[in-house]
mmCIF file of C-alpha atoms in Angstrom:
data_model
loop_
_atom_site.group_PDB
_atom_site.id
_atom_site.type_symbol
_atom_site.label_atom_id
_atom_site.label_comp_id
_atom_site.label_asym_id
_atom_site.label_seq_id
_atom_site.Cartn_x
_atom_site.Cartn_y
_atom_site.Cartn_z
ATOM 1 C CA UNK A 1 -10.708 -36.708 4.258
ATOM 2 C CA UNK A 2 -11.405 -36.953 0.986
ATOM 3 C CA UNK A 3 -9.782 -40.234 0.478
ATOM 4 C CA UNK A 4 -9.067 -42.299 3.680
ATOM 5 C CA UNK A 5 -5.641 -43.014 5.158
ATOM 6 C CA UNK A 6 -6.565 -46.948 3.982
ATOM 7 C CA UNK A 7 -7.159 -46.816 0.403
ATOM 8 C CA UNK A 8 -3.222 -44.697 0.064
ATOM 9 C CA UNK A 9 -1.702 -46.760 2.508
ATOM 10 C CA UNK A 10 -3.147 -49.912 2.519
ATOM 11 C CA UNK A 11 -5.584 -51.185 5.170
ATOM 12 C CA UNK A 12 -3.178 -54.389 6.210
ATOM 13 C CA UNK A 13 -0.289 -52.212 6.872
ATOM 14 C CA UNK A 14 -2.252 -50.193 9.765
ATOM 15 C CA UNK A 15 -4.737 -51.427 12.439
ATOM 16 C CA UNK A 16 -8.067 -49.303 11.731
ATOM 17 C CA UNK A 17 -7.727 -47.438 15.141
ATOM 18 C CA UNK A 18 -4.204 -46.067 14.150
ATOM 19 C CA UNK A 19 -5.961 -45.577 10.720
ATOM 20 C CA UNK A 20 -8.734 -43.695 12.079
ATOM 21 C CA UNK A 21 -6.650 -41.359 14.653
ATOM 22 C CA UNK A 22 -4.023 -39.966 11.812
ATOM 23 C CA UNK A 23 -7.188 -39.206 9.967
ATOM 24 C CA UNK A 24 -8.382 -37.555 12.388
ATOM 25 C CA UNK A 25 -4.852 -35.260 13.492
ATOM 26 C CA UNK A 26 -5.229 -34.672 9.636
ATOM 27 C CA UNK A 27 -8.583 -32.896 9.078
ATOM 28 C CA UNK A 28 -7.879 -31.311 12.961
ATOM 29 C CA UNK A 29 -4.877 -29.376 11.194
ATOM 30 C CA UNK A 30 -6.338 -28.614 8.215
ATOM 31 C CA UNK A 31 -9.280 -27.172 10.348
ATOM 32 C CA UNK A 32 -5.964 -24.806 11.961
ATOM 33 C CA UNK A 33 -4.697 -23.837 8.917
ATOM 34 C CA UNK A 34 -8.195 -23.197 7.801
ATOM 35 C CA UNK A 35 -8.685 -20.926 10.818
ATOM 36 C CA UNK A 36 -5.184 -19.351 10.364
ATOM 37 C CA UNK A 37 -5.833 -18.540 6.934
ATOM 38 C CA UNK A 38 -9.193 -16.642 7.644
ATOM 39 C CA UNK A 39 -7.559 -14.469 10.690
ATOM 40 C CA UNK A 40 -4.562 -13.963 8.727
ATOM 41 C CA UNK A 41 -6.910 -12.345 6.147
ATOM 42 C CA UNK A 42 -9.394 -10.159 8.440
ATOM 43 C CA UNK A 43 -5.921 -8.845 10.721
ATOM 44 C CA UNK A 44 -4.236 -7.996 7.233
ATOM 45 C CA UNK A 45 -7.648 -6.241 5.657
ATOM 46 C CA UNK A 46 -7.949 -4.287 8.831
ATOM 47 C CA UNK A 47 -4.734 -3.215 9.380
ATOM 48 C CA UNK A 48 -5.192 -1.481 5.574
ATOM 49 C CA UNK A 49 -7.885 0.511 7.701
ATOM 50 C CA UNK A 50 -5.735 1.702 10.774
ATOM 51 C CA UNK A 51 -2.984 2.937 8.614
ATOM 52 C CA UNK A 52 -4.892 4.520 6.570
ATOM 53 C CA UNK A 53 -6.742 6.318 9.739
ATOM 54 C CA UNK A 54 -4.119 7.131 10.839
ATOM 55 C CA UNK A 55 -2.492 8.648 7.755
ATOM 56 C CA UNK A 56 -5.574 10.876 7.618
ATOM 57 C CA UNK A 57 -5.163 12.217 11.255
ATOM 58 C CA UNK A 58 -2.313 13.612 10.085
ATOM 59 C CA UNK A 59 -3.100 14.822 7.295
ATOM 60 C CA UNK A 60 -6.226 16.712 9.381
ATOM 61 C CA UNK A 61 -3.591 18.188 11.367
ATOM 62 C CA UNK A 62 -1.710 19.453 8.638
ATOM 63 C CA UNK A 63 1.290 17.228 9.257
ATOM 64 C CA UNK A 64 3.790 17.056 5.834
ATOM 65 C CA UNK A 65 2.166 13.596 4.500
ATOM 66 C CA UNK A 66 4.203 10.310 3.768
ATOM 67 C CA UNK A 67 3.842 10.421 0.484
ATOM 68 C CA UNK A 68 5.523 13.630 -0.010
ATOM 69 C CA UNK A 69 8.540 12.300 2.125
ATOM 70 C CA UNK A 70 7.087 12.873 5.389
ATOM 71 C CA UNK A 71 7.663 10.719 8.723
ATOM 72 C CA UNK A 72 5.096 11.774 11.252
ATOM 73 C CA UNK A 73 3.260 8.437 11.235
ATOM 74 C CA UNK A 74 6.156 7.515 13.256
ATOM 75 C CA UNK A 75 4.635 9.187 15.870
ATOM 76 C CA UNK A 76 0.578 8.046 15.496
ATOM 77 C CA UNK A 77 -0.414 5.394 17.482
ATOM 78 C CA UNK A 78 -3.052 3.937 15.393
ATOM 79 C CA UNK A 79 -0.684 3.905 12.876
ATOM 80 C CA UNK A 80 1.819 1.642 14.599
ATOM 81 C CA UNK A 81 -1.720 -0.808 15.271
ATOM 82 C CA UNK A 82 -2.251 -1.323 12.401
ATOM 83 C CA UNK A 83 1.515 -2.036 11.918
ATOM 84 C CA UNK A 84 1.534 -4.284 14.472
ATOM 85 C CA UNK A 85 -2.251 -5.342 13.229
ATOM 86 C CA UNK A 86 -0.663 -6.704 9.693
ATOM 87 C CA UNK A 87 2.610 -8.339 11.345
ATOM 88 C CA UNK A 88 -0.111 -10.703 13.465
ATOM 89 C CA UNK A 89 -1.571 -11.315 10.247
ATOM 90 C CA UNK A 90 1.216 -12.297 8.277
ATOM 91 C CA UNK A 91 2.613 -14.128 11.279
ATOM 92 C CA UNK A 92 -0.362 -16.556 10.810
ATOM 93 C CA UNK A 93 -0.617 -16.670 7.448
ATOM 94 C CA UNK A 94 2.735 -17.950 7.673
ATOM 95 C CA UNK A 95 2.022 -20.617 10.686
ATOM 96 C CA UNK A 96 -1.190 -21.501 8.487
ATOM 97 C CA UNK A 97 1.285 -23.308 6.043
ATOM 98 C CA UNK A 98 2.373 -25.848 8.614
ATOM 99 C CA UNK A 99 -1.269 -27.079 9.072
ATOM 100 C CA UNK A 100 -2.745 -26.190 5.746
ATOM 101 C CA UNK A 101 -1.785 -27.639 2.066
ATOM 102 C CA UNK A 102 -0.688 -24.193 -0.292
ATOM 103 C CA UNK A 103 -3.530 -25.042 -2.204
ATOM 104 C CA UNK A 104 -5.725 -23.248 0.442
ATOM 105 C CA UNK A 105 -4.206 -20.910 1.742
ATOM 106 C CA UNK A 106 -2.566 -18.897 -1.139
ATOM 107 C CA UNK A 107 -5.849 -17.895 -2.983
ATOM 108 C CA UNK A 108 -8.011 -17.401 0.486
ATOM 109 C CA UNK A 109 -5.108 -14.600 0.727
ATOM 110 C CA UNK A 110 -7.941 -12.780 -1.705
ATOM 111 C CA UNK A 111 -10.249 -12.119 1.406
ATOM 112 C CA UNK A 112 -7.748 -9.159 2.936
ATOM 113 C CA UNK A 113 -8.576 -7.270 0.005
ATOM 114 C CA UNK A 114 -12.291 -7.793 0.797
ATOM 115 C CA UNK A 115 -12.470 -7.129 3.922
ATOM 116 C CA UNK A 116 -10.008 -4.136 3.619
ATOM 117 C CA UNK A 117 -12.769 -2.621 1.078
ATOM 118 C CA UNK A 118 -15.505 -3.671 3.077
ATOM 119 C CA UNK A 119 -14.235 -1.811 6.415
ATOM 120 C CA UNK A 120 -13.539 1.275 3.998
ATOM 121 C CA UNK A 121 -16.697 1.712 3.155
ATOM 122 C CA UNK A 122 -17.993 1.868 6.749
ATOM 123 C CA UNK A 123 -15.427 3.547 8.039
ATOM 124 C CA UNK A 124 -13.502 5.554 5.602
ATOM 125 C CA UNK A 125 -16.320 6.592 3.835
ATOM 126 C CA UNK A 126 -15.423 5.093 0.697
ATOM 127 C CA UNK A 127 -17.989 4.221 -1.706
ATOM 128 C CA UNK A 128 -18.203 0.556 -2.600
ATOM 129 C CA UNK A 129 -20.369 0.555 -5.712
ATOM 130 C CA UNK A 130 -22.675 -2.354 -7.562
ATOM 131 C CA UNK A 131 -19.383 -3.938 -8.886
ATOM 132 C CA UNK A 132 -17.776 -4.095 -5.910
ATOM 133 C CA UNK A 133 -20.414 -6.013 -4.048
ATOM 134 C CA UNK A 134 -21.017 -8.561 -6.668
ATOM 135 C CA UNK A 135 -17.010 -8.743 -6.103
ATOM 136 C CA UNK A 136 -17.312 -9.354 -2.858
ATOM 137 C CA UNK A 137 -20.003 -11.813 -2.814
ATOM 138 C CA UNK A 138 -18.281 -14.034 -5.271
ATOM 139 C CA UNK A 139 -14.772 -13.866 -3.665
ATOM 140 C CA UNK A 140 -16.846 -15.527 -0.270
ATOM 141 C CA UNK A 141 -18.671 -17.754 -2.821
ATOM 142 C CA UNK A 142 -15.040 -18.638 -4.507
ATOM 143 C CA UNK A 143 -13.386 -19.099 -1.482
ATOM 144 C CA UNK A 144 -15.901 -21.409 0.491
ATOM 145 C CA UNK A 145 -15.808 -23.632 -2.554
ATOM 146 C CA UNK A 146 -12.479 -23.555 -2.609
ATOM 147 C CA UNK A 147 -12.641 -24.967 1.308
ATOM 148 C CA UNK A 148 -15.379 -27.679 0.412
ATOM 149 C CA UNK A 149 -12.537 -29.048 -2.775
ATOM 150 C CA UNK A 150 -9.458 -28.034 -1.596
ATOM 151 C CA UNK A 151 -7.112 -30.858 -0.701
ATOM 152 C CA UNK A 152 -6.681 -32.246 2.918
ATOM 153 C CA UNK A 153 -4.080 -34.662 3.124
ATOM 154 C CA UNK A 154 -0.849 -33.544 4.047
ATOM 155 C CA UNK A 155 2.226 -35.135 2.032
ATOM 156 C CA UNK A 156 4.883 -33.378 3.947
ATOM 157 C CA UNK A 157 5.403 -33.500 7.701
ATOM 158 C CA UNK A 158 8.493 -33.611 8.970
ATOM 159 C CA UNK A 159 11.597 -31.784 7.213
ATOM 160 C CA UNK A 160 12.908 -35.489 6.569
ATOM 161 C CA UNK A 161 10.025 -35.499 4.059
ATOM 162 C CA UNK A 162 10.431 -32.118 3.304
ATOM 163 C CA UNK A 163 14.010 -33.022 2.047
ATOM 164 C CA UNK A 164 12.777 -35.804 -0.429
ATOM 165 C CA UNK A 165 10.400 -33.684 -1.455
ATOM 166 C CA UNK A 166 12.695 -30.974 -2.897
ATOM 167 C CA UNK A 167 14.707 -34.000 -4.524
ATOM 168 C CA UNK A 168 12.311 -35.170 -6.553
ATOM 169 C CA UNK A 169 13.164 -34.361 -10.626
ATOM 170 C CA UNK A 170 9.517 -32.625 -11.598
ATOM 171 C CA UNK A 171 10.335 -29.845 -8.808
ATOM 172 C CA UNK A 172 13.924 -29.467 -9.758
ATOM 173 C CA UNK A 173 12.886 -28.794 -13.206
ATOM 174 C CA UNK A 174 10.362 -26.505 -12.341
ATOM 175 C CA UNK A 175 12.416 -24.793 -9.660
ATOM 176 C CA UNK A 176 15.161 -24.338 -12.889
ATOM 177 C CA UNK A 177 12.450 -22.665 -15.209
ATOM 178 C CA UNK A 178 11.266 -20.266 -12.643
ATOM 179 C CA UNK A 179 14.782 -19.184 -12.033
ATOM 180 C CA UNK A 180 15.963 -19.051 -15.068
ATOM 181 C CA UNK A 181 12.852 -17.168 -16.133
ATOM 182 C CA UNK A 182 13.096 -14.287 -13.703
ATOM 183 C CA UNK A 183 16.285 -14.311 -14.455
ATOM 184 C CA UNK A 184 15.565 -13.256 -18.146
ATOM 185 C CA UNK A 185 13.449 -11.141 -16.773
ATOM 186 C CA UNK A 186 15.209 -9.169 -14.653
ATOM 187 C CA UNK A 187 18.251 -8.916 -17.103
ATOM 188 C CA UNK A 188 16.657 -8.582 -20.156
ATOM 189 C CA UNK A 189 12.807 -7.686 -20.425
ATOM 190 C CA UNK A 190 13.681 -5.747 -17.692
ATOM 191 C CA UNK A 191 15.681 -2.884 -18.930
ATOM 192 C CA UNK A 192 13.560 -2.831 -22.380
ATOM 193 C CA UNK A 193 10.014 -3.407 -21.324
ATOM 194 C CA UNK A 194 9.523 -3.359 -17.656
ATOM 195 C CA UNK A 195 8.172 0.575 -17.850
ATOM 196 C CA UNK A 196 5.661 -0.215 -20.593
ATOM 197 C CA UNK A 197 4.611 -3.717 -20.042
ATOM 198 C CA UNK A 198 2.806 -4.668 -16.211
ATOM 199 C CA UNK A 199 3.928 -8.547 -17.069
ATOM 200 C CA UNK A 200 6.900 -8.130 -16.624
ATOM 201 C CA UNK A 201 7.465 -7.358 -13.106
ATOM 202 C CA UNK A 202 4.434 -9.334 -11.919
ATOM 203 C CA UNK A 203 6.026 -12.329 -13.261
ATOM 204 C CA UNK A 204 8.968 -12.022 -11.366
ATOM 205 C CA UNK A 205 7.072 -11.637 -8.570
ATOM 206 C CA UNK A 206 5.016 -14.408 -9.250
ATOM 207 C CA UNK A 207 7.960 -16.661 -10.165
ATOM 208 C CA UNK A 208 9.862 -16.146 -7.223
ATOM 209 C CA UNK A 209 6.945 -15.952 -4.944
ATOM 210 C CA UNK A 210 5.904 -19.455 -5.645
ATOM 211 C CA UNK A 211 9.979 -20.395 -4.331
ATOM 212 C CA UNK A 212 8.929 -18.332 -1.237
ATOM 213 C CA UNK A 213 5.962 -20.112 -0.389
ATOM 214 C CA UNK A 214 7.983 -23.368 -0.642
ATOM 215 C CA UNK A 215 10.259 -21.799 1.735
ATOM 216 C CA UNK A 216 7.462 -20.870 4.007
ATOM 217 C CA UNK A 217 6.047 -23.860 4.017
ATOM 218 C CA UNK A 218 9.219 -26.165 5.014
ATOM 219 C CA UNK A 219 10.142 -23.471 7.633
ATOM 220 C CA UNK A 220 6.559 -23.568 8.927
ATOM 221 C CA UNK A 221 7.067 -27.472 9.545
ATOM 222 C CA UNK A 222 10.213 -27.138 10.932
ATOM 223 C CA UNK A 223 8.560 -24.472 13.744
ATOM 224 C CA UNK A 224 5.801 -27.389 14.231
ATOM 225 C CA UNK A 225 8.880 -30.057 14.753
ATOM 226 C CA UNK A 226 11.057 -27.629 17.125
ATOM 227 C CA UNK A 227 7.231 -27.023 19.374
ATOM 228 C CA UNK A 228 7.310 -30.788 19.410
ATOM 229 C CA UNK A 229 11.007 -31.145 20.979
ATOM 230 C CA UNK A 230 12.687 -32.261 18.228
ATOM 231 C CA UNK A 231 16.512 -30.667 17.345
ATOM 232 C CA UNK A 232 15.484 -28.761 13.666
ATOM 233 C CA UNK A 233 18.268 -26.193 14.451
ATOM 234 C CA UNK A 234 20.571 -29.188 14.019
ATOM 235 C CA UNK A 235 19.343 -30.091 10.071
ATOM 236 C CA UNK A 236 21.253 -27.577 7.309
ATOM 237 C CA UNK A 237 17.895 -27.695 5.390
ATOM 238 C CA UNK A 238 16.308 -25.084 8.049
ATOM 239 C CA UNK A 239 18.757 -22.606 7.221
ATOM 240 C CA UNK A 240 19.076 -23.207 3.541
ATOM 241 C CA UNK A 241 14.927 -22.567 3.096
ATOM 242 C CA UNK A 242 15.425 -19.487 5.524
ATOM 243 C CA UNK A 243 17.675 -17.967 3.317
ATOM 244 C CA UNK A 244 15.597 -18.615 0.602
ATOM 245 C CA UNK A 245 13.011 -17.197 2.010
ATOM 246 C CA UNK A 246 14.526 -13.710 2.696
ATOM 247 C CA UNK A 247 16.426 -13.430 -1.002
ATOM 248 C CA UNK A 248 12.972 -14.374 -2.258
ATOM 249 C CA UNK A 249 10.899 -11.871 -0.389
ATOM 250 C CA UNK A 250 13.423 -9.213 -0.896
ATOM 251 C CA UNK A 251 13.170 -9.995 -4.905
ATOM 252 C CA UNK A 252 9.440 -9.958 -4.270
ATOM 253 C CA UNK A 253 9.407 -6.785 -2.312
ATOM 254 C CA UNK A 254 11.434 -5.120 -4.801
ATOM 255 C CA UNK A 255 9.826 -5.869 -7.895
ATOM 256 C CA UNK A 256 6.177 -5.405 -6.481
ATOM 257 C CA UNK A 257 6.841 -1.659 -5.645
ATOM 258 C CA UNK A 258 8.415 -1.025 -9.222
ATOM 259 C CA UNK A 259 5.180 -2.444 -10.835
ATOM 260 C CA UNK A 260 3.031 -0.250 -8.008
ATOM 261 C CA UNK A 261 5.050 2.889 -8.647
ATOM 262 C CA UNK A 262 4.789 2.745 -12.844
ATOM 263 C CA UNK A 263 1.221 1.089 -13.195
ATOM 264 C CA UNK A 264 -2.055 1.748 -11.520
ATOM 265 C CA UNK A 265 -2.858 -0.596 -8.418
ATOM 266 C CA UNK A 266 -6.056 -1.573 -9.870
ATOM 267 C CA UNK A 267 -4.057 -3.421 -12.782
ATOM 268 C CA UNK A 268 -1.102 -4.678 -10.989
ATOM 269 C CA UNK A 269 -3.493 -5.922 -7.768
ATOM 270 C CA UNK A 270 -5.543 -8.684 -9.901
ATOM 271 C CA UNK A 271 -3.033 -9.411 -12.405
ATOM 272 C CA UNK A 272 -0.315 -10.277 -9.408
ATOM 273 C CA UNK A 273 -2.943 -11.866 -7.605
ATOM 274 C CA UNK A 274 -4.086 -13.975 -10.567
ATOM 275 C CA UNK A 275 -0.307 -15.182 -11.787
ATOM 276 C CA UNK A 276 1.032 -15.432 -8.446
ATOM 277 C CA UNK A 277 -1.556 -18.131 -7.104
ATOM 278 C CA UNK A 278 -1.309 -19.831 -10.070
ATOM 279 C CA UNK A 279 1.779 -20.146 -9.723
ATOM 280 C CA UNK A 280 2.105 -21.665 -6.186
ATOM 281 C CA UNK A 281 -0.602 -23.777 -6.766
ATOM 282 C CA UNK A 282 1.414 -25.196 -9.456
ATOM 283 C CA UNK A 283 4.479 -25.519 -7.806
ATOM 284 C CA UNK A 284 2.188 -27.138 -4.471
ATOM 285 C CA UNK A 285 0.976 -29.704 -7.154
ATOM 286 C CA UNK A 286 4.314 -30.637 -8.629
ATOM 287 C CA UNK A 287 6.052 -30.363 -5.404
ATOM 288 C CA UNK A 288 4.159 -31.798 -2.063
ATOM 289 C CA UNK A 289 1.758 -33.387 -4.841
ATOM 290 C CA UNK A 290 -1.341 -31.812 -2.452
ATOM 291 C CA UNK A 291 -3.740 -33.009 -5.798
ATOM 292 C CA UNK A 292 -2.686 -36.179 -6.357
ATOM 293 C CA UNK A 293 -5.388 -38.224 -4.656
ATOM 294 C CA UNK A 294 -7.979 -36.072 -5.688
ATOM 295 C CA UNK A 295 -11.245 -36.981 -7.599
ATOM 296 C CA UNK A 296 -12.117 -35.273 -11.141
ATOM 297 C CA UNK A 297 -15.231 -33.221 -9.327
ATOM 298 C CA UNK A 298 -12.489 -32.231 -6.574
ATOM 299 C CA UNK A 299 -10.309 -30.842 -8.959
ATOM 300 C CA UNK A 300 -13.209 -29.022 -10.856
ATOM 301 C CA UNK A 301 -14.147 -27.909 -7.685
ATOM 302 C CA UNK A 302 -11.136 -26.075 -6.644
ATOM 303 C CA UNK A 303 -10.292 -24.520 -10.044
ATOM 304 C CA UNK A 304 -13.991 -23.479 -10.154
ATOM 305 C CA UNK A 305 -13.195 -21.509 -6.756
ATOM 306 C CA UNK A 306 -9.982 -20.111 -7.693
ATOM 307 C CA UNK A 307 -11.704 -18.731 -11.196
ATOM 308 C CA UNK A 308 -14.702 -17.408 -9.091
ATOM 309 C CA UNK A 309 -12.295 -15.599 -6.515
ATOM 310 C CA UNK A 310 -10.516 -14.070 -9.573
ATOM 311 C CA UNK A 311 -13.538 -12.764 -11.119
ATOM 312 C CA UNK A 312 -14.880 -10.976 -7.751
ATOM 313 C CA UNK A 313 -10.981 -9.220 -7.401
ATOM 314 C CA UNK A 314 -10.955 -8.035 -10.914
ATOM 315 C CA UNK A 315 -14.803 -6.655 -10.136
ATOM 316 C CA UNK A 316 -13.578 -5.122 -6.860
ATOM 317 C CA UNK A 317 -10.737 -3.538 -8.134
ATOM 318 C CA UNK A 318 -11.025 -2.827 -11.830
ATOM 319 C CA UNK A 319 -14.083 -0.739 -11.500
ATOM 320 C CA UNK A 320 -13.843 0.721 -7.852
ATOM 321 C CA UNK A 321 -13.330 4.286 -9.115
ATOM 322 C CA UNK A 322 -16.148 4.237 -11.391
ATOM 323 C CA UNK A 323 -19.762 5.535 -10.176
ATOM 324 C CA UNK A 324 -22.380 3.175 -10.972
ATOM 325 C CA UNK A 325 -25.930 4.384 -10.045
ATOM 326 C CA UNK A 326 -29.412 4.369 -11.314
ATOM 327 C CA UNK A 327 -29.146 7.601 -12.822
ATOM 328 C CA UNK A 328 -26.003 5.940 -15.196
ATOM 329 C CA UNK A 329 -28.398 3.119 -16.429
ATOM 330 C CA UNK A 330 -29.840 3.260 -20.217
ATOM 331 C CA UNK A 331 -32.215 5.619 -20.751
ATOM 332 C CA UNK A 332 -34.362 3.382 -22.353
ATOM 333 C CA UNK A 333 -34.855 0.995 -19.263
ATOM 334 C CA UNK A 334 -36.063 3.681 -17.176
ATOM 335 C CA UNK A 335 -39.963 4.006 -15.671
ATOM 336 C CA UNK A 336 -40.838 7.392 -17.892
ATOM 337 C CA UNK A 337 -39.021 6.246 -20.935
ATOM 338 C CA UNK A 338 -40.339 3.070 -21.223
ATOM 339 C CA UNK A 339 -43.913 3.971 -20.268
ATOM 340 C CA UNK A 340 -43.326 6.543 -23.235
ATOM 341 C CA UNK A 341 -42.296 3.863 -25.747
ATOM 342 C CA UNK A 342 -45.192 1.991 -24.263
ATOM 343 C CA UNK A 343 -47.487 4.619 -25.115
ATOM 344 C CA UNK A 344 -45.581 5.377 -28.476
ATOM 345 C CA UNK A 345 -46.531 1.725 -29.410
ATOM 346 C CA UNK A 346 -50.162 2.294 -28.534
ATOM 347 C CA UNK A 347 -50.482 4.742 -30.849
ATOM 348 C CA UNK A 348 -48.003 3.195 -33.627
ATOM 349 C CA UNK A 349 -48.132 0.683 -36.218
ATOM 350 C CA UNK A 350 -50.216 -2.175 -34.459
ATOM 351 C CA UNK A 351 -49.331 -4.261 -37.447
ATOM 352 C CA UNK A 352 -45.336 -4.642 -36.453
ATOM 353 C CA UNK A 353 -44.349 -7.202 -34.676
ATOM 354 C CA UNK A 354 -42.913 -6.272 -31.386
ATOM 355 C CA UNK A 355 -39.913 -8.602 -32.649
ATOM 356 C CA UNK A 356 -39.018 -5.722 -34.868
ATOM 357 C CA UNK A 357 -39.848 -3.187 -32.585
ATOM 358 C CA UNK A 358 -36.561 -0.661 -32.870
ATOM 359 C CA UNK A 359 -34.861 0.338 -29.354
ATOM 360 C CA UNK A 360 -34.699 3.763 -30.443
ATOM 361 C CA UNK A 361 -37.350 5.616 -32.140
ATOM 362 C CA UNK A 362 -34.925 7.480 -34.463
ATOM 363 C CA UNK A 363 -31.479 9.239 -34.709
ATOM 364 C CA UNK A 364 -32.047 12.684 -32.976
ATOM 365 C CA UNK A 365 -34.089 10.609 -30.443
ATOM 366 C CA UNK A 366 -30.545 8.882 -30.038
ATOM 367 C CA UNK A 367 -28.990 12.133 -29.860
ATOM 368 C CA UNK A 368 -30.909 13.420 -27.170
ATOM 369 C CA UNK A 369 -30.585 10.318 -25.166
ATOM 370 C CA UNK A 370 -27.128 10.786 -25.273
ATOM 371 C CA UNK A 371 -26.541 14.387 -24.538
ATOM 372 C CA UNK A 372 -28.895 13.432 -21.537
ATOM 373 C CA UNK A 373 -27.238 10.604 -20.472
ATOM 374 C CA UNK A 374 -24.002 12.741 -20.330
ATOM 375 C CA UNK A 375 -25.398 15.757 -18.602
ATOM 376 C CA UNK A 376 -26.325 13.090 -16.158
ATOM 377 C CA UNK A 377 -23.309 11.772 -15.679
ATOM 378 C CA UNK A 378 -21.555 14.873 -14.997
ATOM 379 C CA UNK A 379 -23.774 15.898 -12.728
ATOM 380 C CA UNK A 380 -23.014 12.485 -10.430
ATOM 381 C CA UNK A 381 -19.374 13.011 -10.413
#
């Protein structure tokens, strides 16, 4: 733990055995969610793979494809895995919020887009260039930071807790502003700007989603309480944050495939990514207060992470479709062209300093580099 069960609660209050056993049930489910998290993320990356294996059977056999209205998938079977392959993964992605503060979990979501391009590549035979694996390696880098900072200490574990929780002013407020947002949103930037702007949708989304995860959350602790015996169907509050959690998702749903269907997927997939984590992690913080007994270098830690795992998804997606290879690098770092500036030095002004040494010899040298350069590239697309 990153700060032990005596310093919040006081060390006269508990006997250090009692002490040291709720620390250790503590970092024991954190280790679950932890685990939960990570499956959640290679089942949902994967199942990306069987669908889309299945799509291309079909398409092989000349079957009318979905896009174009067809429903033949119905009848693939490695379709219907990979179905079944996502609802295991969101199943635990959903227990993982019982165990695990929303901190954590939310942006480790990022690793079912790395995995999903990461199986692509080996089995889809789908390029992953230079910018995806520096994307890649900095999402793992982001995300195992984000496990060394990320909070530990549970604030909420029962849905008596749970109840105070969703009492307390700062999270009314912010639950207000978030509604009341999306609300403008939806009724007014909507309409006007919602076809020309990507914001707009992917802040409802990210507004609402941060309600959902809430939702999630309290439901996923009142699943831990009914596994333990105790009567949650009898408390109103497990009904009230399941019905928030279907209007939510629905809104979510909704919105998501608007933004999808106007903008390209490699805009809307970082963006949403981006606004909707920060969103939950601010509504974790102001609402089961996951940061509040954590150290400066803790906190730098976990933002670090999150930054780093944003900067590998805009990598991996922003610049998936664009071929990098040696052939597209500057002419003038090549081996022949700069043994022939090399040689062009030899022979040149020995007198000027290498400081002052132009990059290119002259325009129509420029020229040419260019009109190579682009003859080049054509030729690797």
């Amino acid at each position: 733990m990153l700060l032990g069960w005596g310093n919040r609660r006081g060390v006269s209050a508990f006997p250090p055995k009692v002490i040291e056993m709720e620390d250790s049930v503590g970092r024991y489910d954190f280790y679950i969610g932890l685990g939960l998290a990570l499956s959640s993320s290679l089942f949902i990356g994967g199942s990306f793979i069987l669908k889309k294996k299945g799509l291309l059977k079909l398409s092989s056999r000349g079957a009318v494809r979905a896009g174009l209205g067809g429903h033949a998938y119905l009848k693939e079977w490695m379709w219907w895995a990979g179905l079944l392959t996502m609802g295991i993964g969101e199943a635990a992605n959903f227990a993982a919020y019982a165990f695990a503060p929303a901190t954590l979990v939310t942006p480790l979501g990022a690793l079912s887009v790395l995995v999903s391009a990461v199986l692509a590549s080996y089995f889809l035979n789908e390029h992953l260039n230079i910018h995806g694996k520096i994307g890649c390696i900095l999402s793992i880098l982001g995300s195992t930071v984000m496990v060394i900072h990320a909070p530990q200490e549970e604030e909420v574990s029962s849905l008596e807790s749970m109840a105070e929780k969703l009492k307390d002013p700062g999270f009314i407020v912010f639950a207000v502003c978030m509604l009341v947002s999306s609300a403008l949103l939806i009724f007014v930037a909507g309409p006007r700007y919602g076809h020309s702007n990507v914001l707009v949708y992917v802040l409802i989304c990210s507004a609402i989603g941060s309600l959902s995860v809430s939702s999630a959350k309290g439901l996923g602790i009142a699943l831990k309480e009914l596994f333990a015996g105790k009567p949650v169907w009898k408390e109103p509050l497990s009904y009230l944050l399941f019905i928030c959690l279907v209007i939510s998702i629905t809104i979510q749903i909704n919105y998501l495939n608007k933004a999808l269907d106007i903008f390209n997927t490699s805009v809307v997939t970082p963006i949403y990514y981006v606004l909707f984590t920060t969103a939950v992690m601010t509504c974790s913080a102001i609402l089961f207060k996951e940061w509040q007994h954590l150290v400066l270098m803790h906190i730098i830690g976990t933002i670090s992470g999150f930054l780093t795992i944003v900067l590998g998804i805009f990598l991996l997606h922003s610049f998936r479709d664009i071929p990098f290879t040696a052939d597209l690098l500057p002419l003038f770092l090549k081996d022949n062209q700069t043994n022939v500036r090399a040689a062009s030095w030899r022979k040149g002004d020995k007198h000027q300093s290498c400081l002052h040494q132009p990059l290119l010899d002259s325009e129509d040298t420029h020229k040419e580099g260019t009109e190579k350069a682009e003859e080049q590239y054509g030729q690797s697309l």
